[in-house]
């Protein structure tokens, strides 16, 4: 069955530190998609990135980077030089169309607190 | 701003009541999804509509129902409300039907059942 595990429930860092949020997934599909969403204190879910299972290239977007490793079924998210505005809950999600259609399966989320 | 709108933002009601949550997808998106976020269950998929038709069902209670109208907006109806239905309800939309498309989420409706 499809499953997403975010083992880190809470992480607290000091501003300018780098921080990595872990995401491990399970699926039997060979074609699947992985996502990261951010949920700031205001509550909305903000899309950050989408990755398909055939594209293992790491991606960098400003201070954000993502490391996709199929061999370990992981899709980790790193924030470089963290800022207070990065404080939020971050969710990793999986879409495995063959098994689950279009629905997203979410991890439990990681609460990131960046202290000044 | 994702382009997905949801009303109302907040809703307070009593047990046994019925409420309707409304969602308008992004322009051009044909798929609408409903998710529930609660402390004990996390983010759970409820139901998907595509161009007016129900396409997938998740952990949606029988007391809950949804529909998508010809103008593509969607409504989630929650009836015989219980305390445990208190949660943040999200609507999301995507362009197509197939899995893997990016889902953009609305701001959510926070429901409190007293």
mmCIF file of N, CA and C in Angstrom, chain A residues 24-109:
data_model
loop_
_atom_site.group_PDB
_atom_site.id
_atom_site.type_symbol
_atom_site.label_atom_id
_atom_site.label_comp_id
_atom_site.label_asym_id
_atom_site.label_seq_id
_atom_site.Cartn_x
_atom_site.Cartn_y
_atom_site.Cartn_z
ATOM 1 N N UNK A 24 10.182 9.615 3.342
ATOM 2 C CA UNK A 24 10.353 8.266 2.812
ATOM 3 C C UNK A 24 8.990 7.780 2.354
ATOM 4 N N UNK A 25 8.948 7.155 1.197
ATOM 5 C CA UNK A 25 7.649 6.734 0.658
ATOM 6 C C UNK A 25 7.650 5.252 0.315
ATOM 7 N N UNK A 26 6.460 4.701 0.200
ATOM 8 C CA UNK A 26 6.276 3.313 -0.220
ATOM 9 C C UNK A 26 5.223 3.275 -1.302
ATOM 10 N N UNK A 27 5.532 2.600 -2.381
ATOM 11 C CA UNK A 27 4.570 2.384 -3.442
ATOM 12 C C UNK A 27 5.006 1.203 -4.277
ATOM 13 N N UNK A 28 4.053 0.513 -4.878
ATOM 14 C CA UNK A 28 4.381 -0.590 -5.784
ATOM 15 C C UNK A 28 4.399 -0.110 -7.233
ATOM 16 N N UNK A 29 3.932 1.107 -7.451
ATOM 17 C CA UNK A 29 3.883 1.621 -8.808
ATOM 18 C C UNK A 29 5.286 1.911 -9.323
ATOM 19 N N UNK A 30 5.461 1.794 -10.622
ATOM 20 C CA UNK A 30 6.733 2.196 -11.226
ATOM 21 C C UNK A 30 6.673 3.645 -11.669
ATOM 22 N N UNK A 31 5.482 4.134 -11.904
ATOM 23 C CA UNK A 31 5.289 5.549 -12.237
ATOM 24 C C UNK A 31 4.556 6.208 -11.085
ATOM 25 N N UNK A 32 5.174 7.179 -10.507
ATOM 26 C CA UNK A 32 4.541 7.889 -9.394
ATOM 27 C C UNK A 32 5.106 9.299 -9.335
ATOM 28 N N UNK A 33 4.488 10.096 -8.494
ATOM 29 C CA UNK A 33 4.840 11.506 -8.405
ATOM 30 C C UNK A 33 4.961 11.890 -6.933
ATOM 31 N N UNK A 34 5.903 12.728 -6.660
ATOM 32 C CA UNK A 34 6.138 13.177 -5.296
ATOM 33 C C UNK A 34 6.010 14.695 -5.232
ATOM 34 N N UNK A 35 5.513 15.154 -4.106
ATOM 35 C CA UNK A 35 5.246 16.577 -3.938
ATOM 36 C C UNK A 35 5.700 17.024 -2.544
ATOM 37 N N UNK A 36 5.983 18.302 -2.453
ATOM 38 C CA UNK A 36 6.132 18.954 -1.165
ATOM 39 C C UNK A 36 5.186 20.145 -1.129
ATOM 40 N N UNK A 37 4.511 20.280 0.026
ATOM 41 C CA UNK A 37 3.649 21.420 0.269
ATOM 42 C C UNK A 37 4.059 22.070 1.578
ATOM 43 N N UNK A 38 3.820 23.363 1.652
ATOM 44 C CA UNK A 38 4.112 24.136 2.860
ATOM 45 C C UNK A 38 2.791 24.641 3.440
ATOM 46 N N UNK A 39 2.639 24.514 4.757
ATOM 47 C CA UNK A 39 1.455 25.038 5.416
ATOM 48 C C UNK A 39 1.904 26.030 6.486
ATOM 49 N N UNK A 40 1.903 27.321 6.147
ATOM 50 C CA UNK A 40 2.289 28.344 7.127
ATOM 51 C C UNK A 40 1.221 28.463 8.204
ATOM 52 N N UNK A 41 1.507 29.245 9.230
ATOM 53 C CA UNK A 41 0.543 29.389 10.331
ATOM 54 C C UNK A 41 -0.847 29.858 9.880
ATOM 55 N N UNK A 42 -0.922 30.537 8.766
ATOM 56 C CA UNK A 42 -2.224 31.001 8.271
ATOM 57 C C UNK A 42 -3.099 29.846 7.781
ATOM 58 N N UNK A 43 -2.493 28.691 7.535
ATOM 59 C CA UNK A 43 -3.281 27.496 7.284
ATOM 60 C C UNK A 43 -3.395 26.992 5.870
ATOM 61 N N UNK A 44 -3.107 27.841 4.884
ATOM 62 C CA UNK A 44 -3.267 27.350 3.508
ATOM 63 C C UNK A 44 -2.158 26.370 3.149
ATOM 64 N N UNK A 45 -2.387 25.564 2.138
ATOM 65 C CA UNK A 45 -1.379 24.619 1.650
ATOM 66 C C UNK A 45 -0.778 25.177 0.372
ATOM 67 N N UNK A 46 0.512 25.386 0.402
ATOM 68 C CA UNK A 46 1.195 26.010 -0.727
ATOM 69 C C UNK A 46 2.051 24.972 -1.434
ATOM 70 N N UNK A 47 1.846 24.821 -2.721
ATOM 71 C CA UNK A 47 2.618 23.873 -3.519
ATOM 72 C C UNK A 47 4.051 24.362 -3.656
ATOM 73 N N UNK A 48 5.012 23.436 -3.465
ATOM 74 C CA UNK A 48 6.424 23.783 -3.605
ATOM 75 C C UNK A 48 7.063 23.097 -4.808
ATOM 76 N N UNK A 49 6.862 21.781 -4.932
ATOM 77 C CA UNK A 49 7.534 21.058 -6.011
ATOM 78 C C UNK A 49 6.801 19.771 -6.340
ATOM 79 N N UNK A 50 6.943 19.349 -7.581
ATOM 80 C CA UNK A 50 6.426 18.075 -8.074
ATOM 81 C C UNK A 50 7.561 17.367 -8.786
ATOM 82 N N UNK A 51 7.662 16.072 -8.553
ATOM 83 C CA UNK A 51 8.723 15.261 -9.161
ATOM 84 C C UNK A 51 8.127 13.971 -9.663
ATOM 85 N N UNK A 52 8.494 13.508 -10.846
ATOM 86 C CA UNK A 52 8.035 12.190 -11.263
ATOM 87 C C UNK A 52 9.132 11.166 -11.042
ATOM 88 N N UNK A 53 8.738 9.918 -11.008
ATOM 89 C CA UNK A 53 9.647 8.836 -10.607
ATOM 90 C C UNK A 53 10.763 8.584 -11.602
ATOM 91 N N UNK A 54 10.646 9.146 -12.786
ATOM 92 C CA UNK A 54 11.682 8.923 -13.797
ATOM 93 C C UNK A 54 12.719 10.036 -13.828
ATOM 94 N N UNK A 55 12.509 11.027 -13.019
ATOM 95 C CA UNK A 55 13.422 12.156 -13.018
ATOM 96 C C UNK A 55 14.125 12.239 -11.673
ATOM 97 N N UNK A 56 15.330 11.702 -11.607
ATOM 98 C CA UNK A 56 16.046 11.665 -10.338
ATOM 99 C C UNK A 56 17.008 12.819 -10.171
ATOM 100 N N UNK A 57 16.943 13.760 -11.066
ATOM 101 C CA UNK A 57 17.819 14.924 -10.916
ATOM 102 C C UNK A 57 17.402 15.734 -9.707
ATOM 103 N N UNK A 58 18.387 16.167 -8.965
ATOM 104 C CA UNK A 58 18.076 17.046 -7.849
ATOM 105 C C UNK A 58 17.678 18.413 -8.377
ATOM 106 N N UNK A 59 16.888 19.105 -7.596
ATOM 107 C CA UNK A 59 16.405 20.406 -8.040
ATOM 108 C C UNK A 59 16.702 21.461 -6.989
ATOM 109 N N UNK A 60 17.039 22.626 -7.481
ATOM 110 C CA UNK A 60 17.319 23.754 -6.599
ATOM 111 C C UNK A 60 16.458 24.927 -7.045
ATOM 112 N N UNK A 61 15.830 25.552 -6.061
ATOM 113 C CA UNK A 61 15.060 26.754 -6.340
ATOM 114 C C UNK A 61 15.361 27.760 -5.241
ATOM 115 N N UNK A 62 16.239 28.659 -5.522
ATOM 116 C CA UNK A 62 16.644 29.630 -4.512
ATOM 117 C C UNK A 62 17.288 28.951 -3.316
ATOM 118 N N UNK A 63 16.699 29.118 -2.149
ATOM 119 C CA UNK A 63 17.256 28.496 -0.940
ATOM 120 C C UNK A 63 16.756 27.080 -0.742
ATOM 121 N N UNK A 64 15.845 26.645 -1.589
ATOM 122 C CA UNK A 64 15.245 25.320 -1.471
ATOM 123 C C UNK A 64 15.939 24.347 -2.419
ATOM 124 N N UNK A 65 16.139 23.127 -1.931
ATOM 125 C CA UNK A 65 16.637 22.075 -2.817
ATOM 126 C C UNK A 65 16.011 20.751 -2.410
ATOM 127 N N UNK A 66 15.923 19.874 -3.396
ATOM 128 C CA UNK A 66 15.293 18.585 -3.164
ATOM 129 C C UNK A 66 16.200 17.478 -3.672
ATOM 130 N N UNK A 67 16.313 16.429 -2.883
ATOM 131 C CA UNK A 67 17.148 15.279 -3.218
ATOM 132 C C UNK A 67 16.262 14.047 -3.335
ATOM 133 N N UNK A 68 16.111 13.548 -4.558
ATOM 134 C CA UNK A 68 15.268 12.390 -4.821
ATOM 135 C C UNK A 68 16.168 11.183 -5.023
ATOM 136 N N UNK A 69 16.009 10.167 -4.190
ATOM 137 C CA UNK A 69 16.810 8.950 -4.318
ATOM 138 C C UNK A 69 15.865 7.756 -4.383
ATOM 139 N N UNK A 70 15.722 7.228 -5.574
ATOM 140 C CA UNK A 70 14.836 6.093 -5.782
ATOM 141 C C UNK A 70 15.312 4.863 -5.021
ATOM 142 N N UNK A 71 16.621 4.704 -4.927
ATOM 143 C CA UNK A 71 17.185 3.507 -4.296
ATOM 144 C C UNK A 71 16.799 3.390 -2.831
ATOM 145 N N UNK A 72 16.592 4.542 -2.200
ATOM 146 C CA UNK A 72 16.207 4.529 -0.782
ATOM 147 C C UNK A 72 14.774 5.022 -0.586
ATOM 148 N N UNK A 73 14.056 5.216 -1.695
ATOM 149 C CA UNK A 73 12.669 5.699 -1.636
ATOM 150 C C UNK A 73 12.556 6.946 -0.771
ATOM 151 N N UNK A 74 13.414 7.894 -1.050
ATOM 152 C CA UNK A 74 13.408 9.112 -0.253
ATOM 153 C C UNK A 74 13.352 10.355 -1.149
ATOM 154 N N UNK A 75 12.746 11.371 -0.614
ATOM 155 C CA UNK A 75 12.612 12.647 -1.343
ATOM 156 C C UNK A 75 12.745 13.752 -0.307
ATOM 157 N N UNK A 76 14.009 14.067 -0.001
ATOM 158 C CA UNK A 76 14.285 14.989 1.090
ATOM 159 C C UNK A 76 14.356 16.429 0.619
ATOM 160 N N UNK A 77 14.044 17.325 1.527
ATOM 161 C CA UNK A 77 13.918 18.755 1.227
ATOM 162 C C UNK A 77 14.859 19.525 2.139
ATOM 163 N N UNK A 78 15.719 20.325 1.537
ATOM 164 C CA UNK A 78 16.677 21.107 2.304
ATOM 165 C C UNK A 78 16.420 22.592 2.121
ATOM 166 N N UNK A 79 16.405 23.301 3.223
ATOM 167 C CA UNK A 79 16.321 24.757 3.184
ATOM 168 C C UNK A 79 17.685 25.278 3.630
ATOM 169 N N UNK A 80 18.300 26.051 2.784
ATOM 170 C CA UNK A 80 19.614 26.621 3.085
ATOM 171 C C UNK A 80 19.426 28.016 3.676
ATOM 172 N N UNK A 81 20.229 28.325 4.674
ATOM 173 C CA UNK A 81 20.174 29.654 5.307
ATOM 174 C C UNK A 81 18.733 29.987 5.683
ATOM 175 N N UNK A 82 18.181 29.187 6.559
ATOM 176 C CA UNK A 82 16.772 29.311 6.921
ATOM 177 C C UNK A 82 16.442 30.707 7.448
ATOM 178 N N UNK A 83 15.170 31.068 7.259
ATOM 179 C CA UNK A 83 14.679 32.363 7.722
ATOM 180 C C UNK A 83 13.421 32.140 8.564
ATOM 181 N N UNK A 84 13.101 33.126 9.360
ATOM 182 C CA UNK A 84 11.926 33.016 10.227
ATOM 183 C C UNK A 84 10.665 32.730 9.405
ATOM 184 N N UNK A 85 10.600 33.297 8.207
ATOM 185 C CA UNK A 85 9.410 33.099 7.361
ATOM 186 C C UNK A 85 9.280 31.661 6.858
ATOM 187 N N UNK A 86 10.325 30.869 7.044
ATOM 188 C CA UNK A 86 10.241 29.464 6.645
ATOM 189 C C UNK A 86 9.500 28.627 7.684
ATOM 190 N N UNK A 87 9.211 29.209 8.824
ATOM 191 C CA UNK A 87 8.488 28.486 9.875
ATOM 192 C C UNK A 87 7.119 28.075 9.357
ATOM 193 N N UNK A 88 6.864 26.782 9.379
ATOM 194 C CA UNK A 88 5.628 26.242 8.808
ATOM 195 C C UNK A 88 5.625 24.736 9.045
ATOM 196 N N UNK A 89 4.509 24.123 8.667
ATOM 197 C CA UNK A 89 4.473 22.666 8.598
ATOM 198 C C UNK A 89 4.689 22.285 7.140
ATOM 199 N N UNK A 90 5.571 21.352 6.921
ATOM 200 C CA UNK A 90 5.884 20.912 5.566
ATOM 201 C C UNK A 90 5.404 19.477 5.369
ATOM 202 N N UNK A 91 4.674 19.280 4.276
ATOM 203 C CA UNK A 91 4.120 17.968 3.975
ATOM 204 C C UNK A 91 4.735 17.408 2.706
ATOM 205 N N UNK A 92 5.092 16.160 2.774
ATOM 206 C CA UNK A 92 5.497 15.399 1.607
ATOM 207 C C UNK A 92 4.275 14.579 1.171
ATOM 208 N N UNK A 93 4.070 14.429 -0.128
ATOM 209 C CA UNK A 93 2.892 13.707 -0.609
ATOM 210 C C UNK A 93 3.257 12.851 -1.815
ATOM 211 N N UNK A 94 2.485 11.791 -1.996
ATOM 212 C CA UNK A 94 2.715 10.823 -3.065
ATOM 213 C C UNK A 94 1.449 10.659 -3.894
ATOM 214 N N UNK A 95 1.636 10.618 -5.198
ATOM 215 C CA UNK A 95 0.538 10.262 -6.088
ATOM 216 C C UNK A 95 1.006 9.054 -6.890
ATOM 217 N N UNK A 96 0.314 7.939 -6.742
ATOM 218 C CA UNK A 96 0.662 6.741 -7.507
ATOM 219 C C UNK A 96 -0.552 6.326 -8.316
ATOM 220 N N UNK A 97 -0.620 6.817 -9.537
ATOM 221 C CA UNK A 97 -1.839 6.713 -10.340
ATOM 222 C C UNK A 97 -2.382 5.303 -10.531
ATOM 223 N N UNK A 98 -1.499 4.318 -10.691
ATOM 224 C CA UNK A 98 -1.994 2.967 -10.954
ATOM 225 C C UNK A 98 -2.750 2.416 -9.761
ATOM 226 N N UNK A 99 -2.293 2.745 -8.577
ATOM 227 C CA UNK A 99 -2.900 2.207 -7.369
ATOM 228 C C UNK A 99 -4.019 3.086 -6.847
ATOM 229 N N UNK A 100 -3.771 4.370 -6.852
ATOM 230 C CA UNK A 100 -4.667 5.271 -6.135
ATOM 231 C C UNK A 100 -5.274 6.373 -6.982
ATOM 232 N N UNK A 101 -5.097 6.298 -8.278
ATOM 233 C CA UNK A 101 -5.685 7.341 -9.106
ATOM 234 C C UNK A 101 -5.019 8.674 -8.863
ATOM 235 N N UNK A 102 -5.825 9.716 -8.742
ATOM 236 C CA UNK A 102 -5.273 11.053 -8.633
ATOM 237 C C UNK A 102 -5.048 11.513 -7.199
ATOM 238 N N UNK A 103 -5.531 10.742 -6.245
ATOM 239 C CA UNK A 103 -5.466 11.240 -4.874
ATOM 240 C C UNK A 103 -4.027 11.389 -4.398
ATOM 241 N N UNK A 104 -3.838 12.322 -3.476
ATOM 242 C CA UNK A 104 -2.545 12.485 -2.830
ATOM 243 C C UNK A 104 -2.571 11.782 -1.482
ATOM 244 N N UNK A 105 -1.499 11.058 -1.210
ATOM 245 C CA UNK A 105 -1.291 10.471 0.112
ATOM 246 C C UNK A 105 -0.238 11.313 0.813
ATOM 247 N N UNK A 106 -0.610 11.872 1.925
ATOM 248 C CA UNK A 106 0.277 12.798 2.631
ATOM 249 C C UNK A 106 0.991 12.115 3.788
ATOM 250 N N UNK A 107 2.189 12.620 4.069
ATOM 251 C CA UNK A 107 2.849 12.261 5.308
ATOM 252 C C UNK A 107 2.221 13.047 6.455
ATOM 253 N N UNK A 108 2.742 12.798 7.657
ATOM 254 C CA UNK A 108 2.179 13.443 8.836
ATOM 255 C C UNK A 108 2.612 14.902 8.980
ATOM 256 N N UNK A 109 3.606 15.280 8.220
ATOM 257 C CA UNK A 109 4.071 16.659 8.278
ATOM 258 C C UNK A 109 5.205 16.847 9.282
#
